[in-house]
Amino acid sequence: MAIPDDDLGPAWLRDYGRIEADIEAMSAFARALIAEIQDNYVPHATRVIADMEAEHPRPAGDFREHARFLAEHETAMRAATDNVYWYVQAGNRLGNAAAEISTRYADADAFSAAQTHDVREALEASGATEAR
């Protein structure tokens, strides 16, 4: 008895093969990503966040359009500030997950024996992805 087509998953994914990971490249990626974020992004991000969190003057009296503009501007600045902050967090988590995977499988054969489950587990443990 064959498995029904509905239970096989998408057609484009049915013939996938093994996934190979270059552990040395993953290790280099992890080091480069973390260094890039810490050396070249964080110094600027800190300054940008501080500038965006500065207090703005209150709108004049009955100028409602100006008050609405400032409210929308504040919302946009908060979203931008959050994006800058969370980019640092997510980038570091991704770099740490890649470092963990490359460390765990550094002594494996030329192409790692890492399983998809192991990669997903490392990403979830680092916080780079949310557990499903």
PDB file of C-alpha atoms in Angstrom:
ATOM      1  CA  MET A   1       0.000   0.000   0.000  1.00  0.00           C
ATOM      2  CA  ALA A   2       1.492   3.314  -1.085  1.00  0.00           C
ATOM      3  CA  ILE A   3       1.552   6.538   0.901  1.00  0.00           C
ATOM      4  CA  PRO A   4      -1.125   8.990  -0.317  1.00  0.00           C
ATOM      5  CA  ASP A   5       0.214  12.005  -2.219  1.00  0.00           C
ATOM      6  CA  ASP A   6      -1.200  14.353   0.415  1.00  0.00           C
ATOM      7  CA  ASP A   7       1.082  12.752   3.017  1.00  0.00           C
ATOM      8  CA  LEU A   8       4.266  13.001   0.942  1.00  0.00           C
ATOM      9  CA  GLY A   9       4.827  16.726   1.318  1.00  0.00           C
ATOM     10  CA  PRO A  10       5.497  19.160  -1.526  1.00  0.00           C
ATOM     11  CA  ALA A  11       6.511  17.616  -4.863  1.00  0.00           C
ATOM     12  CA  TRP A  12       9.635  19.766  -5.136  1.00  0.00           C
ATOM     13  CA  LEU A  13      10.913  18.396  -1.814  1.00  0.00           C
ATOM     14  CA  ARG A  14      10.295  14.682  -2.353  1.00  0.00           C
ATOM     15  CA  ASP A  15      13.603  13.919  -4.046  1.00  0.00           C
ATOM     16  CA  TYR A  16      15.924  15.907  -1.774  1.00  0.00           C
ATOM     17  CA  GLY A  17      19.270  14.377  -0.989  1.00  0.00           C
ATOM     18  CA  ARG A  18      21.751  14.640   1.809  1.00  0.00           C
ATOM     19  CA  ILE A  19      22.791  18.045   3.053  1.00  0.00           C
ATOM     20  CA  GLU A  20      26.527  18.494   3.402  1.00  0.00           C
ATOM     21  CA  ALA A  21      28.088  21.160   5.593  1.00  0.00           C
ATOM     22  CA  ASP A  22      31.605  22.529   5.278  1.00  0.00           C
ATOM     23  CA  ILE A  23      32.510  22.762   8.962  1.00  0.00           C
ATOM     24  CA  GLU A  24      35.627  24.879   8.421  1.00  0.00           C
ATOM     25  CA  ALA A  25      33.622  27.392   6.377  1.00  0.00           C
ATOM     26  CA  MET A  26      30.919  27.412   9.054  1.00  0.00           C
ATOM     27  CA  SER A  27      33.518  28.112  11.724  1.00  0.00           C
ATOM     28  CA  ALA A  28      35.023  30.932   9.643  1.00  0.00           C
ATOM     29  CA  PHE A  29      31.529  32.330   9.026  1.00  0.00           C
ATOM     30  CA  ALA A  30      30.769  32.303  12.755  1.00  0.00           C
ATOM     31  CA  ARG A  31      33.986  34.132  13.640  1.00  0.00           C
ATOM     32  CA  ALA A  32      33.561  36.665  10.831  1.00  0.00           C
ATOM     33  CA  LEU A  33      29.900  37.363  11.623  1.00  0.00           C
ATOM     34  CA  ILE A  34      30.477  37.901  15.331  1.00  0.00           C
ATOM     35  CA  ALA A  35      33.545  40.076  14.680  1.00  0.00           C
ATOM     36  CA  GLU A  36      31.725  42.136  12.044  1.00  0.00           C
ATOM     37  CA  ILE A  37      28.804  42.794  14.365  1.00  0.00           C
ATOM     38  CA  GLN A  38      30.965  43.650  17.376  1.00  0.00           C
ATOM     39  CA  ASP A  39      33.619  45.680  15.555  1.00  0.00           C
ATOM     40  CA  ASN A  40      31.662  47.453  12.838  1.00  0.00           C
ATOM     41  CA  TYR A  41      27.969  47.410  13.729  1.00  0.00           C
ATOM     42  CA  VAL A  42      27.662  47.744  17.512  1.00  0.00           C
ATOM     43  CA  PRO A  43      29.651  51.012  17.809  1.00  0.00           C
ATOM     44  CA  HIS A  44      27.380  52.683  15.265  1.00  0.00           C
ATOM     45  CA  ALA A  45      24.228  50.986  16.546  1.00  0.00           C
ATOM     46  CA  THR A  46      24.843  52.272  20.057  1.00  0.00           C
ATOM     47  CA  ARG A  47      25.154  55.831  18.786  1.00  0.00           C
ATOM     48  CA  VAL A  48      22.104  55.516  16.507  1.00  0.00           C
ATOM     49  CA  ILE A  49      19.957  54.115  19.315  1.00  0.00           C
ATOM     50  CA  ALA A  50      21.046  56.900  21.679  1.00  0.00           C
ATOM     51  CA  ASP A  51      20.231  59.553  19.061  1.00  0.00           C
ATOM     52  CA  MET A  52      16.838  58.041  18.312  1.00  0.00           C
ATOM     53  CA  GLU A  53      15.885  57.795  21.978  1.00  0.00           C
ATOM     54  CA  ALA A  54      16.505  61.512  22.570  1.00  0.00           C
ATOM     55  CA  GLU A  55      13.503  63.566  23.679  1.00  0.00           C
ATOM     56  CA  HIS A  56      11.785  65.655  21.032  1.00  0.00           C
ATOM     57  CA  PRO A  57      10.086  69.000  21.622  1.00  0.00           C
ATOM     58  CA  ARG A  58       6.354  69.005  22.276  1.00  0.00           C
ATOM     59  CA  PRO A  59       4.092  70.300  19.498  1.00  0.00           C
ATOM     60  CA  ALA A  60       2.755  73.815  19.779  1.00  0.00           C
ATOM     61  CA  GLY A  61      -0.768  74.262  21.157  1.00  0.00           C
ATOM     62  CA  ASP A  62      -3.541  73.392  18.717  1.00  0.00           C
ATOM     63  CA  PHE A  63      -1.334  72.223  15.877  1.00  0.00           C
ATOM     64  CA  ARG A  64      -2.943  68.760  15.690  1.00  0.00           C
ATOM     65  CA  GLU A  65      -1.287  67.782  12.410  1.00  0.00           C
ATOM     66  CA  HIS A  66       2.100  68.376  13.981  1.00  0.00           C
ATOM     67  CA  ALA A  67       1.119  66.339  17.046  1.00  0.00           C
ATOM     68  CA  ARG A  68      -0.048  63.455  14.827  1.00  0.00           C
ATOM     69  CA  PHE A  69       3.137  63.649  12.798  1.00  0.00           C
ATOM     70  CA  LEU A  70       5.270  63.497  15.939  1.00  0.00           C
ATOM     71  CA  ALA A  71       3.292  60.502  17.214  1.00  0.00           C
ATOM     72  CA  GLU A  72       3.828  58.622  13.946  1.00  0.00           C
ATOM     73  CA  HIS A  73       7.459  59.703  13.892  1.00  0.00           C
ATOM     74  CA  GLU A  74       7.891  58.330  17.415  1.00  0.00           C
ATOM     75  CA  THR A  75       6.342  55.012  16.361  1.00  0.00           C
ATOM     76  CA  ALA A  76       8.675  54.774  13.364  1.00  0.00           C
ATOM     77  CA  MET A  77      11.713  55.618  15.500  1.00  0.00           C
ATOM     78  CA  ARG A  78      10.812  52.946  18.052  1.00  0.00           C
ATOM     79  CA  ALA A  79      10.469  50.361  15.277  1.00  0.00           C
ATOM     80  CA  ALA A  80      13.811  51.398  13.771  1.00  0.00           C
ATOM     81  CA  THR A  81      15.510  51.326  17.173  1.00  0.00           C
ATOM     82  CA  ASP A  82      14.084  47.875  17.880  1.00  0.00           C
ATOM     83  CA  ASN A  83      15.323  46.621  14.492  1.00  0.00           C
ATOM     84  CA  VAL A  84      18.842  47.925  15.146  1.00  0.00           C
ATOM     85  CA  TYR A  85      18.896  46.314  18.598  1.00  0.00           C
ATOM     86  CA  TRP A  86      17.447  42.975  17.507  1.00  0.00           C
ATOM     87  CA  TYR A  87      19.801  42.749  14.503  1.00  0.00           C
ATOM     88  CA  VAL A  88      22.706  42.688  16.963  1.00  0.00           C
ATOM     89  CA  GLN A  89      21.004  40.046  19.108  1.00  0.00           C
ATOM     90  CA  ALA A  90      19.979  37.812  16.196  1.00  0.00           C
ATOM     91  CA  GLY A  91      23.340  38.156  14.435  1.00  0.00           C
ATOM     92  CA  ASN A  92      25.204  37.131  17.574  1.00  0.00           C
ATOM     93  CA  ARG A  93      22.853  34.210  18.143  1.00  0.00           C
ATOM     94  CA  LEU A  94      23.309  32.994  14.576  1.00  0.00           C
ATOM     95  CA  GLY A  95      27.089  33.328  14.879  1.00  0.00           C
ATOM     96  CA  ASN A  96      27.081  31.456  18.191  1.00  0.00           C
ATOM     97  CA  ALA A  97      24.933  28.667  16.728  1.00  0.00           C
ATOM     98  CA  ALA A  98      27.307  28.301  13.759  1.00  0.00           C
ATOM     99  CA  ALA A  99      30.266  28.251  16.158  1.00  0.00           C
ATOM    100  CA  GLU A 100      28.576  25.583  18.302  1.00  0.00           C
ATOM    101  CA  ILE A 101      27.865  23.367  15.295  1.00  0.00           C
ATOM    102  CA  SER A 102      31.372  23.764  13.897  1.00  0.00           C
ATOM    103  CA  THR A 103      32.926  23.014  17.303  1.00  0.00           C
ATOM    104  CA  ARG A 104      30.739  19.975  17.866  1.00  0.00           C
ATOM    105  CA  TYR A 105      31.632  18.470  14.478  1.00  0.00           C
ATOM    106  CA  ALA A 106      35.205  19.745  14.034  1.00  0.00           C
ATOM    107  CA  ASP A 107      36.651  16.230  14.284  1.00  0.00           C
ATOM    108  CA  ALA A 108      34.184  14.636  11.859  1.00  0.00           C
ATOM    109  CA  ASP A 109      35.013  13.600   8.306  1.00  0.00           C
ATOM    110  CA  ALA A 110      35.633  16.160   5.580  1.00  0.00           C
ATOM    111  CA  PHE A 111      31.931  16.877   5.374  1.00  0.00           C
ATOM    112  CA  SER A 112      30.254  16.689   8.711  1.00  0.00           C
ATOM    113  CA  ALA A 113      28.027  13.963   9.967  1.00  0.00           C
ATOM    114  CA  ALA A 114      25.789  16.665  11.448  1.00  0.00           C
ATOM    115  CA  GLN A 115      22.140  15.875  11.112  1.00  0.00           C
ATOM    116  CA  THR A 116      19.431  18.432  10.434  1.00  0.00           C
ATOM    117  CA  HIS A 117      18.159  17.818  13.958  1.00  0.00           C
ATOM    118  CA  ASP A 118      21.569  18.792  15.388  1.00  0.00           C
ATOM    119  CA  VAL A 119      21.642  22.027  13.405  1.00  0.00           C
ATOM    120  CA  ARG A 120      18.092  22.903  14.413  1.00  0.00           C
ATOM    121  CA  GLU A 121      18.899  22.084  18.055  1.00  0.00           C
ATOM    122  CA  ALA A 122      21.944  24.387  18.041  1.00  0.00           C
ATOM    123  CA  LEU A 123      19.965  27.213  16.433  1.00  0.00           C
ATOM    124  CA  GLU A 124      17.169  26.832  18.982  1.00  0.00           C
ATOM    125  CA  ALA A 125      19.595  26.653  21.919  1.00  0.00           C
ATOM    126  CA  SER A 126      21.276  29.874  20.791  1.00  0.00           C
ATOM    127  CA  GLY A 127      17.941  31.628  20.432  1.00  0.00           C
ATOM    128  CA  ALA A 128      18.562  32.244  16.710  1.00  0.00           C
ATOM    129  CA  THR A 129      15.227  30.582  15.978  1.00  0.00           C
ATOM    130  CA  GLU A 130      12.224  29.853  18.090  1.00  0.00           C
ATOM    131  CA  ALA A 131      11.505  26.240  18.974  1.00  0.00           C
ATOM    132  CA  ARG A 132       8.645  24.718  17.019  1.00  0.00           C
TER     133      ARG A 132
END
